[in-house]
Coordinates of N, CA and C in Angstrom, one line a residue:
Chain A
E1 N 0.8 -1.2 0.0 CA 0.0 0.0 0.0 C 0.9 1.2 0.0
I2 N 0.5 2.2 -0.8 CA 1.3 3.4 -0.9 C 1.2 4.2 0.4
V3 N 2.3 4.8 0.8 CA 2.3 5.7 1.9 C 2.7 7.1 1.4
L4 N 2.0 8.1 1.8 CA 2.3 9.5 1.4 C 2.8 10.2 2.6
T5 N 4.0 10.8 2.4 CA 4.7 11.5 3.5 C 4.7 13.0 3.2
Q6 N 4.2 13.8 4.1 CA 4.2 15.3 4.0 C 5.1 15.8 5.1
S7 N 6.2 16.4 4.7 CA 7.0 17.0 5.8 C 7.5 18.4 5.3
P8 N 7.8 19.3 6.3 CA 7.5 19.1 7.7 C 6.1 19.1 8.0
G9 N 5.8 18.9 9.3 CA 4.4 19.0 9.7 C 3.8 20.4 9.8
T10 N 4.7 21.3 10.0 CA 4.3 22.7 10.1 C 5.3 23.6 9.4
L11 N 4.7 24.6 8.6 CA 5.5 25.6 8.0 C 5.0 27.0 8.4
S12 N 5.9 27.9 8.6 CA 5.5 29.3 9.1 C 5.9 30.3 8.0
F13 N 4.9 31.1 7.7 CA 5.2 32.2 6.7 C 4.5 33.5 7.1
S14 N 4.9 34.5 6.5 CA 4.2 35.8 6.6 C 3.3 36.0 5.4
P15 N 2.2 36.7 5.6 CA 1.3 36.9 4.4 C 2.1 37.6 3.3
G16 N 1.8 37.1 2.0 CA 2.5 37.7 0.9 C 3.6 36.8 0.4
E17 N 4.1 36.0 1.3 CA 5.2 35.1 1.0 C 4.8 33.9 0.1
R18 N 5.8 33.2 -0.5 CA 5.5 32.1 -1.3 C 5.7 30.8 -0.4
A19 N 4.8 29.9 -0.5 CA 4.9 28.6 0.2 C 5.0 27.5 -0.7
T20 N 5.9 26.5 -0.4 CA 6.0 25.3 -1.2 C 5.9 24.1 -0.2
L21 N 4.9 23.3 -0.5 CA 4.6 22.1 0.3 C 5.0 20.8 -0.5
S22 N 5.5 19.8 0.2 CA 5.9 18.6 -0.4 C 5.1 17.4 0.0
C23 N 4.9 16.5 -1.0 CA 4.2 15.2 -0.7 C 5.0 14.1 -1.5
R24 N 5.5 13.2 -0.7 CA 6.4 12.1 -1.3 C 5.7 10.8 -1.1
A25 N 5.6 10.0 -2.2 CA 4.9 8.7 -2.2 C 5.9 7.6 -2.1
S26 N 5.6 6.5 -1.4 CA 6.5 5.4 -1.3 C 6.6 4.5 -2.5
Q27 N 5.6 4.7 -3.4 CA 5.6 4.0 -4.7 C 5.1 5.0 -5.8
R28 N 5.3 4.7 -7.0 CA 4.8 5.6 -8.1 C 3.3 5.7 -8.0
V29 N 2.8 6.9 -8.1 CA 1.4 7.2 -8.1 C 0.9 7.0 -9.6
S30 N 0.0 6.1 -9.7 CA -0.5 5.7 -11.1 C -1.3 6.9 -11.7
S31 N -1.0 7.1 -13.0 CA -1.8 8.1 -13.7 C -1.7 9.5 -13.1
N32 N -0.7 9.7 -12.2 CA -0.6 11.0 -11.5 C -2.0 11.3 -10.8
Y33 N -2.6 10.3 -10.3 CA -3.8 10.5 -9.5 C -3.5 11.0 -8.1
L34 N -3.1 12.3 -8.1 CA -2.6 12.9 -6.8 C -3.4 14.2 -6.6
A35 N -4.0 14.4 -5.5 CA -4.8 15.5 -5.2 C -4.3 16.3 -4.0
W36 N -4.7 17.5 -3.9 CA -4.4 18.4 -2.7 C -5.7 19.0 -2.2
Y37 N -5.8 19.0 -0.9 CA -6.9 19.6 -0.2 C -6.5 20.6 0.8
Q38 N -7.3 21.6 1.0 CA -7.1 22.6 2.1 C -8.2 22.4 3.1
Q39 N -7.8 22.4 4.4 CA -8.8 22.3 5.5 C -8.6 23.4 6.5
R40 N -9.6 24.2 6.6 CA -9.6 25.2 7.7 C -10.3 24.7 8.9
P41 N -10.0 25.2 10.1 CA -10.6 24.7 11.3 C -12.1 24.6 11.3
G42 N -12.6 23.5 11.7 CA -14.1 23.3 11.8 C -14.8 23.1 10.5
Q43 N -14.0 23.0 9.4 CA -14.6 22.9 8.1 C -14.2 21.5 7.4
A44 N -15.0 21.1 6.4 CA -14.7 20.0 5.6 C -13.5 20.3 4.7
P45 N -12.7 19.4 4.3 CA -11.7 19.7 3.3 C -12.2 20.2 2.0
R46 N -11.4 21.0 1.3 CA -11.7 21.6 0.1 C -10.8 21.1 -1.0
L47 N -11.2 20.6 -2.1 CA -10.4 20.1 -3.2 C -9.7 21.3 -3.8
L48 N -8.4 21.3 -3.9 CA -7.7 22.4 -4.6 C -7.2 21.9 -6.0
I49 N -6.5 20.8 -6.0 CA -5.7 20.3 -7.2 C -6.0 18.8 -7.3
Y50 N -6.3 18.4 -8.6 CA -6.3 16.9 -8.9 C -5.5 16.7 -10.1
G51 N -5.2 15.4 -10.4 CA -4.4 15.0 -11.5 C -3.0 15.7 -11.4
A52 N -2.6 15.9 -10.1 CA -1.3 16.5 -9.8 C -1.2 18.0 -10.1
S53 N -1.9 18.5 -11.1 CA -1.7 19.9 -11.5 C -2.9 20.6 -12.0
T54 N -4.1 20.0 -12.0 CA -5.3 20.7 -12.5 C -6.0 21.3 -11.3
R55 N -6.2 22.6 -11.4 CA -7.0 23.3 -10.3 C -8.5 22.9 -10.4
A56 N -9.0 22.7 -9.2 CA -10.5 22.4 -9.2 C -11.2 23.7 -9.4
T57 N -12.5 23.6 -9.7 CA -13.3 24.8 -10.0 C -13.3 25.8 -8.9
G58 N -13.0 27.0 -9.3 CA -13.1 28.2 -8.4 C -11.8 28.4 -7.6
V59 N -10.8 27.5 -7.8 CA -9.5 27.7 -7.0 C -8.7 28.8 -7.6
P60 N -8.2 29.7 -6.8 CA -7.4 30.8 -7.4 C -6.1 30.4 -8.0
D61 N -5.6 31.1 -9.0 CA -4.5 30.7 -9.7 C -3.2 30.9 -8.9
R62 N -3.2 31.4 -7.7 CA -2.0 31.4 -6.9 C -1.7 30.0 -6.4
F63 N -2.6 29.0 -6.5 CA -2.3 27.6 -6.1 C -1.9 26.9 -7.4
T64 N -0.7 26.2 -7.3 CA -0.2 25.5 -8.4 C 0.3 24.1 -7.9
G65 N -0.1 23.0 -8.6 CA 0.3 21.7 -8.3 C 1.3 21.2 -9.4
S66 N 2.3 20.5 -8.9 CA 3.3 20.0 -9.9 C 3.8 18.7 -9.4
G67 N 4.6 18.0 -10.3 CA 5.3 16.8 -9.9 C 4.7 15.6 -10.6
S68 N 5.4 14.5 -10.5 CA 4.9 13.2 -11.1 C 5.7 12.1 -10.4
G69 N 5.2 10.8 -10.7 CA 5.9 9.7 -10.1 C 5.7 9.6 -8.6
T70 N 6.7 9.9 -7.9 CA 6.7 9.8 -6.4 C 6.8 11.2 -5.7
D71 N 7.1 12.2 -6.4 CA 7.4 13.5 -5.7 C 6.4 14.6 -6.3
F72 N 5.7 15.2 -5.4 CA 4.7 16.2 -5.8 C 4.8 17.4 -4.9
T73 N 4.4 18.6 -5.5 CA 4.5 19.9 -4.8 C 3.3 20.7 -5.0
L74 N 2.9 21.4 -3.9 CA 1.8 22.4 -4.0 C 2.5 23.7 -3.6
S75 N 2.4 24.7 -4.6 CA 2.9 26.0 -4.3 C 1.8 27.0 -4.2
I76 N 2.0 27.9 -3.3 CA 1.0 29.0 -3.1 C 1.9 30.3 -3.3
S77 N 1.6 31.0 -4.4 CA 2.5 32.1 -4.8 C 2.6 33.2 -3.8
R78 N 1.5 33.7 -3.3 CA 1.4 34.8 -2.4 C 0.4 34.5 -1.4
L79 N 0.8 34.2 -0.2 CA -0.1 33.8 0.9 C -1.1 34.9 1.3
E80 N -2.4 34.6 1.2 CA -3.4 35.4 1.7 C -3.8 35.0 3.1
P81 N -4.5 35.8 3.8 CA -4.8 35.4 5.2 C -5.7 34.1 5.3
E82 N -6.5 33.9 4.3 CA -7.4 32.7 4.3 C -6.6 31.5 3.9
D83 N -5.4 31.6 3.5 CA -4.6 30.4 3.0 C -3.9 29.7 4.2
F84 N -4.0 30.3 5.4 CA -3.3 29.7 6.5 C -4.3 28.6 7.0
A85 N -3.9 27.4 6.8 CA -4.7 26.2 7.0 C -3.9 24.9 7.0
V86 N -4.5 23.8 7.0 CA -3.8 22.5 6.9 C -4.1 22.0 5.4
Y87 N -3.0 21.5 4.8 CA -3.1 20.9 3.5 C -2.7 19.5 3.5
Y88 N -3.6 18.7 2.8 CA -3.4 17.3 2.7 C -3.2 16.9 1.2
C89 N -2.3 15.9 1.0 CA -2.2 15.3 -0.4 C -3.0 14.0 -0.3
Q90 N -3.4 13.4 -1.4 CA -4.1 12.2 -1.4 C -3.9 11.5 -2.8
Q91 N -3.6 10.2 -2.8 CA -3.6 9.5 -4.0 C -4.9 8.8 -4.2
Y92 N -5.4 8.7 -5.4 CA -6.7 8.1 -5.6 C -6.7 7.2 -6.8
G93 N -5.6 6.5 -7.0 CA -5.5 5.5 -8.1 C -6.1 4.2 -7.7
N94 N -5.4 3.4 -6.9 CA -5.9 2.1 -6.5 C -6.3 2.1 -5.1
S95 N -6.1 3.2 -4.4 CA -6.6 3.3 -3.0 C -6.8 4.8 -2.8
F96 N -7.1 5.2 -1.6 CA -7.5 6.6 -1.4 C -6.8 7.2 -0.2
I97 N -5.5 6.9 -0.1 CA -4.7 7.2 1.1 C -4.4 8.7 1.1
F98 N -4.5 9.3 2.3 CA -4.1 10.7 2.5 C -2.7 10.8 3.2
G99 N -2.0 11.9 2.9 CA -0.8 12.2 3.6 C -1.2 12.7 5.0
G100 N -0.2 12.9 5.9 CA -0.4 13.3 7.2 C -0.8 14.8 7.4
G101 N -0.6 15.5 6.3 CA -0.9 16.9 6.4 C 0.2 17.8 6.7
T102 N 0.2 19.1 6.2 CA 1.1 20.1 6.5 C 0.3 21.3 7.0
K103 N 0.6 21.9 8.1 CA -0.1 23.1 8.6 C 0.7 24.3 8.2
V104 N 0.1 25.2 7.5 CA 0.7 26.5 7.2 C 0.2 27.5 8.1
D105 N 1.1 28.0 9.0 CA 0.7 29.0 9.9 C 1.4 30.3 9.8
I106 N 0.9 31.3 10.5 CA 1.4 32.6 10.4 C 2.7 32.8 11.2
K107 N 3.7 33.4 10.6 CA 5.0 33.6 11.3 C 4.8 34.8 12.2
Chain B
Q1 N -27.6 22.9 -7.1 CA -26.2 22.7 -6.7 C -26.1 21.5 -5.9
V2 N -24.9 20.9 -6.1 CA -24.6 19.6 -5.4 C -24.6 19.8 -3.9
Q3 N -25.3 19.0 -3.2 CA -25.2 19.1 -1.7 C -25.2 17.7 -1.1
L4 N -24.4 17.6 -0.1 CA -24.4 16.4 0.8 C -24.6 16.8 2.2
V5 N -25.8 16.4 2.7 CA -26.2 16.9 4.1 C -26.2 15.7 5.0
Q6 N -25.4 15.8 6.1 CA -25.2 14.7 7.0 C -26.1 14.8 8.2
S7 N -26.3 13.7 8.9 CA -27.1 13.7 10.1 C -26.3 14.4 11.3
G8 N -27.0 14.6 12.4 CA -26.4 15.3 13.5 C -25.5 14.5 14.4
A9 N -24.9 15.2 15.3 CA -23.9 14.6 16.2 C -24.5 13.5 17.0
E10 N -23.6 12.5 17.3 CA -24.0 11.3 18.1 C -23.1 11.1 19.3
A11 N -23.7 10.7 20.4 CA -22.9 10.3 21.5 C -23.2 8.8 21.8
K12 N -22.2 8.0 21.9 CA -22.3 6.6 22.1 C -21.4 6.0 23.2
K13 N -21.8 4.9 23.7 CA -21.0 4.2 24.7 C -20.1 3.2 24.0
P14 N -19.0 2.8 24.6 CA -18.1 1.8 24.0 C -18.9 0.5 23.8
G15 N -18.7 -0.2 22.7 CA -19.4 -1.4 22.3 C -20.7 -1.2 21.5
A16 N -21.2 0.0 21.5 CA -22.4 0.3 20.8 C -22.1 0.5 19.3
A17 N -23.1 0.7 18.5 CA -23.0 1.0 17.1 C -23.6 2.4 16.8
V18 N -23.2 2.9 15.6 CA -23.6 4.2 15.2 C -24.0 4.2 13.7
R19 N -25.0 5.0 13.4 CA -25.4 5.1 12.0 C -25.3 6.6 11.7
V20 N -24.6 6.9 10.6 CA -24.5 8.3 10.1 C -25.1 8.3 8.7
S21 N -26.0 9.3 8.4 CA -26.6 9.4 7.1 C -26.0 10.6 6.3
C22 N -26.1 10.5 5.0 CA -25.6 11.5 4.1 C -26.6 11.6 3.0
K23 N -27.4 12.7 2.9 CA -28.4 12.9 1.9 C -27.9 13.7 0.7
A24 N -28.0 13.1 -0.4 CA -27.4 13.8 -1.6 C -28.5 14.5 -2.4
S25 N -28.2 15.6 -3.0 CA -29.1 16.3 -3.9 C -28.3 17.1 -4.9
G26 N -29.0 17.5 -6.0 CA -28.4 18.4 -7.0 C -27.7 17.7 -8.1
Y27 N -27.8 16.4 -8.1 CA -27.1 15.6 -9.2 C -27.8 14.2 -9.3
T28 N -27.4 13.5 -10.3 CA -28.0 12.1 -10.5 C -27.3 11.2 -9.5
F29 N -28.1 10.8 -8.5 CA -27.6 10.0 -7.4 C -26.8 8.8 -7.7
T30 N -27.2 8.1 -8.8 CA -26.6 6.8 -9.1 C -25.3 6.9 -9.9
R31 N -24.9 8.1 -10.3 CA -23.8 8.3 -11.2 C -22.5 8.4 -10.5
Y32 N -22.4 8.7 -9.2 CA -21.1 9.0 -8.6 C -21.0 8.2 -7.3
F33 N -19.8 7.6 -7.1 CA -19.5 6.8 -5.9 C -19.5 7.8 -4.7
I34 N -19.8 7.3 -3.6 CA -19.7 8.1 -2.3 C -18.7 7.4 -1.4
H35 N -17.8 8.2 -0.9 CA -16.8 7.7 0.0 C -17.0 8.2 1.4
W36 N -16.5 7.5 2.4 CA -16.5 8.0 3.8 C -15.1 8.1 4.3
V37 N -14.9 9.3 5.0 CA -13.6 9.6 5.5 C -13.8 10.1 7.0
R38 N -12.9 9.8 7.8 CA -13.1 10.3 9.2 C -11.8 11.0 9.7
Q39 N -12.0 11.8 10.7 CA -10.9 12.6 11.2 C -11.0 12.7 12.7
A40 N -10.1 12.0 13.4 CA -10.1 12.1 14.9 C -9.6 13.5 15.3
P41 N -10.0 13.9 16.5 CA -9.6 15.2 17.0 C -8.1 15.5 16.9
G42 N -7.7 16.5 16.2 CA -6.3 16.9 16.1 C -5.5 16.0 15.2
H43 N -6.2 15.1 14.4 CA -5.5 14.2 13.5 C -5.8 14.5 12.1
G44 N -5.3 13.6 11.2 CA -5.5 13.8 9.8 C -6.7 13.0 9.3
L45 N -6.8 13.0 8.0 CA -7.9 12.3 7.3 C -7.6 10.8 7.1
E46 N -8.7 10.0 7.3 CA -8.5 8.6 7.2 C -9.7 8.1 6.3
W47 N -9.3 7.4 5.2 CA -10.3 6.9 4.3 C -10.9 5.6 4.9
M48 N -12.2 5.4 4.9 CA -12.9 4.3 5.4 C -13.4 3.3 4.4
G49 N -14.0 3.8 3.3 CA -14.6 2.9 2.3 C -15.4 3.7 1.3
K50 N -16.0 3.0 0.4 CA -16.8 3.6 -0.7 C -18.0 2.7 -1.0
V51 N -19.0 3.4 -1.6 CA -20.2 2.6 -2.0 C -20.6 3.1 -3.4
N52 N -21.0 2.2 -4.2 CA -21.5 2.5 -5.6 C -23.0 2.7 -5.4
P53 N -23.6 3.9 -5.5 CA -25.0 4.1 -5.2 C -25.9 3.4 -6.3
S54 N -25.3 3.1 -7.4 CA -26.1 2.4 -8.4 C -26.3 0.9 -8.1
S55 N -25.2 0.2 -7.8 CA -25.3 -1.2 -7.6 C -25.3 -1.6 -6.1
G56 N -24.9 -0.7 -5.2 CA -24.7 -1.0 -3.8 C -23.4 -1.7 -3.5
S57 N -22.6 -1.9 -4.4 CA -21.3 -2.6 -4.1 C -20.4 -1.7 -3.3
T58 N -19.6 -2.3 -2.5 CA -18.8 -1.6 -1.5 C -17.3 -2.1 -1.6
S59 N -16.5 -1.2 -1.0 CA -15.1 -1.5 -0.8 C -14.7 -0.8 0.5
Y60 N -13.9 -1.5 1.3 CA -13.6 -1.0 2.6 C -12.1 -1.0 2.9
A61 N -11.6 0.0 3.6 CA -10.2 0.0 4.1 C -10.1 -1.2 5.0
Q62 N -8.9 -1.9 4.9 CA -8.7 -3.1 5.7 C -8.9 -2.9 7.2
K63 N -8.6 -1.7 7.6 CA -8.7 -1.4 9.1 C -10.1 -1.5 9.6
F64 N -11.1 -1.3 8.7 CA -12.5 -1.2 9.1 C -13.3 -2.5 8.6
Q65 N -12.6 -3.4 7.9 CA -13.3 -4.6 7.5 C -14.0 -5.3 8.6
G66 N -15.2 -5.7 8.4 CA -16.0 -6.4 9.4 C -16.6 -5.5 10.5
R67 N -16.3 -4.2 10.5 CA -16.9 -3.3 11.5 C -17.7 -2.2 10.9
V68 N -17.5 -2.0 9.6 CA -18.2 -0.9 8.9 C -19.1 -1.5 7.8
N69 N -20.3 -0.9 7.6 CA -21.2 -1.3 6.5 C -21.7 0.0 5.9
L70 N -21.5 0.1 4.6 CA -22.0 1.2 3.8 C -23.2 0.8 2.9
T71 N -24.2 1.5 3.0 CA -25.4 1.2 2.3 C -26.0 2.4 1.7
R72 N -27.0 2.2 0.8 CA -27.7 3.4 0.2 C -29.2 3.1 0.0
D73 N -30.0 4.2 0.0 CA -31.4 4.1 -0.3 C -31.6 5.0 -1.5
A74 N -31.7 4.4 -2.7 CA -31.9 5.2 -3.9 C -33.2 6.0 -3.9
S75 N -34.2 5.5 -3.2 CA -35.5 6.1 -3.2 C -35.5 7.5 -2.5
T76 N -34.5 7.6 -1.6 CA -34.4 8.9 -0.9 C -33.1 9.6 -1.1
S77 N -32.2 9.0 -2.0 CA -30.9 9.6 -2.3 C -30.1 9.7 -1.1
T78 N -30.1 8.7 -0.2 CA -29.4 8.8 1.1 C -28.4 7.6 1.2
L79 N -27.3 8.0 1.7 CA -26.2 7.0 2.0 C -26.1 6.8 3.5
Y80 N -25.7 5.6 3.9 CA -25.6 5.3 5.3 C -24.2 4.7 5.6
M81 N -23.7 5.1 6.8 CA -22.4 4.5 7.3 C -22.8 3.9 8.7
D82 N -22.7 2.6 8.8 CA -22.9 2.0 10.1 C -21.5 1.5 10.6
L83 N -21.2 1.8 11.8 CA -19.9 1.4 12.5 C -20.3 0.7 13.8
T84 N -19.8 -0.5 14.0 CA -20.1 -1.3 15.1 C -19.0 -1.4 16.1
S85 N -19.2 -2.0 17.3 CA -18.2 -2.2 18.3 C -17.3 -1.0 18.5
L86 N -18.0 0.1 18.8 CA -17.3 1.4 19.0 C -16.3 1.3 20.2
T87 N -15.2 2.0 20.0 CA -14.2 2.2 21.1 C -13.9 3.7 21.2
F88 N -13.2 4.1 22.2 CA -12.9 5.5 22.4 C -12.2 6.0 21.1
E89 N -11.4 5.2 20.5 CA -10.6 5.6 19.3 C -11.5 5.9 18.1
D90 N -12.7 5.6 18.2 CA -13.7 5.9 17.1 C -14.2 7.3 17.2
T91 N -13.9 8.0 18.3 CA -14.3 9.4 18.4 C -13.7 10.2 17.3
A92 N -14.5 10.8 16.4 CA -14.0 11.5 15.2 C -15.2 12.2 14.6
V93 N -14.8 13.1 13.6 CA -15.8 13.6 12.7 C -15.8 12.7 11.5
Y94 N -17.0 12.3 11.0 CA -17.2 11.5 9.9 C -17.7 12.3 8.7
F95 N -17.1 12.1 7.6 CA -17.5 12.9 6.4 C -17.9 11.9 5.3
C96 N -18.9 12.3 4.5 CA -19.1 11.6 3.2 C -18.6 12.6 2.1
A97 N -18.2 12.0 1.0 CA -17.6 12.8 -0.1 C -17.9 12.2 -1.4
R98 N -18.2 13.0 -2.4 CA -18.5 12.5 -3.7 C -17.3 12.3 -4.6
F99 N -17.1 11.2 -5.3 CA -16.0 11.0 -6.1 C -16.4 11.0 -7.6
G100 N -15.7 11.6 -8.4 CA -15.9 11.5 -9.9 C -16.3 12.8 -10.5
G101 N -16.0 12.9 -11.8 CA -16.5 14.0 -12.6 C -17.0 13.5 -13.9
L102 N -17.5 14.4 -14.8 CA -18.1 14.0 -16.1 C -17.0 13.7 -17.1
A103 N -16.1 14.7 -17.3 CA -15.1 14.7 -18.3 C -13.8 14.2 -17.8
A104 N -13.6 14.1 -16.5 CA -12.3 13.8 -16.0 C -12.6 13.0 -14.6
V105 N -11.5 12.3 -14.2 CA -11.6 11.7 -12.9 C -11.3 12.7 -11.8
I106 N -12.3 13.1 -11.1 CA -12.1 14.2 -10.1 C -12.4 13.6 -8.8
P107 N -11.4 13.6 -7.8 CA -11.7 13.1 -6.5 C -12.6 13.9 -5.7
F108 N -12.5 13.9 -4.5 CA -13.6 14.4 -3.5 C -13.8 15.9 -3.7
E109 N -14.6 16.2 -4.7 CA -14.9 17.6 -4.9 C -16.0 18.2 -4.0
Y110 N -16.9 17.3 -3.6 CA -18.0 17.7 -2.8 C -18.0 16.9 -1.5
W111 N -18.2 17.6 -0.4 CA -18.1 16.9 1.0 C -19.4 17.3 1.8
G112 N -19.8 16.3 2.6 CA -20.8 16.7 3.6 C -20.2 17.6 4.7
Q113 N -21.0 18.1 5.6 CA -20.5 19.0 6.6 C -19.8 18.3 7.7
G114 N -19.9 17.0 7.8 CA -19.3 16.3 8.8 C -20.2 16.0 10.0
T115 N -20.1 14.8 10.6 CA -20.9 14.4 11.8 C -19.9 14.0 12.9
L116 N -20.0 14.6 14.0 CA -19.2 14.3 15.2 C -19.8 13.1 15.9
V117 N -19.0 12.0 16.0 CA -19.4 10.9 16.8 C -18.4 10.8 18.0
T118 N -19.0 10.9 19.2 CA -18.3 10.9 20.4 C -18.5 9.6 21.2
V119 N -17.5 8.8 21.5 CA -17.6 7.6 22.2 C -17.1 7.8 23.6
S120 N -18.0 7.7 24.6 CA -17.6 8.0 26.0 C -18.4 7.1 26.9
S121 N -17.8 6.8 28.0 CA -18.5 5.9 29.0 C -19.3 6.8 30.0

């Protein structure tokens, strides 16, 4: 079974800075079926990116997904106040495993 | 618009069972698989299983095999998650989520609001 590792667990930034989050898979993710979700406190997760690099409907273009195979990245070009949240990666090829999450908090 | 509306919070004792419902609207019920995901307090997301609303076929994460049962009622467009033999570790928010798109494979684009299940003696 694929394991998704997101490290570090917490990243600290100031508003306006660029954030880069990592997701590493223990095996190749088939068909690049890799998604990113944002979760704010008390809310359900929100789909940001699927297919490793396709933005979901309504997602601002400051969010960019990239990568293939076993290494994937979510970049947020200029952090807005509402972007401080927890981000999860997920593979949805032959299973639906989530990574452990990375919290983006305010420096 | 697509909506998944879940039932309210539950409080259960260890050893009991719980049923959480998820009522779907705004789309063709039988067209999209529904998945269940849970999140223990302060922890990450954990996939539990999925159900095909058209056929009723299911697939479960190995961790929950034998303890979870996913069903659906097509007449009311409602999905159900039954979890038995509850322990304190089952205290979590349980979510339903819709999988799939029309022109592409889109994972969990729509989510229910979540249902808190608290297991306490």
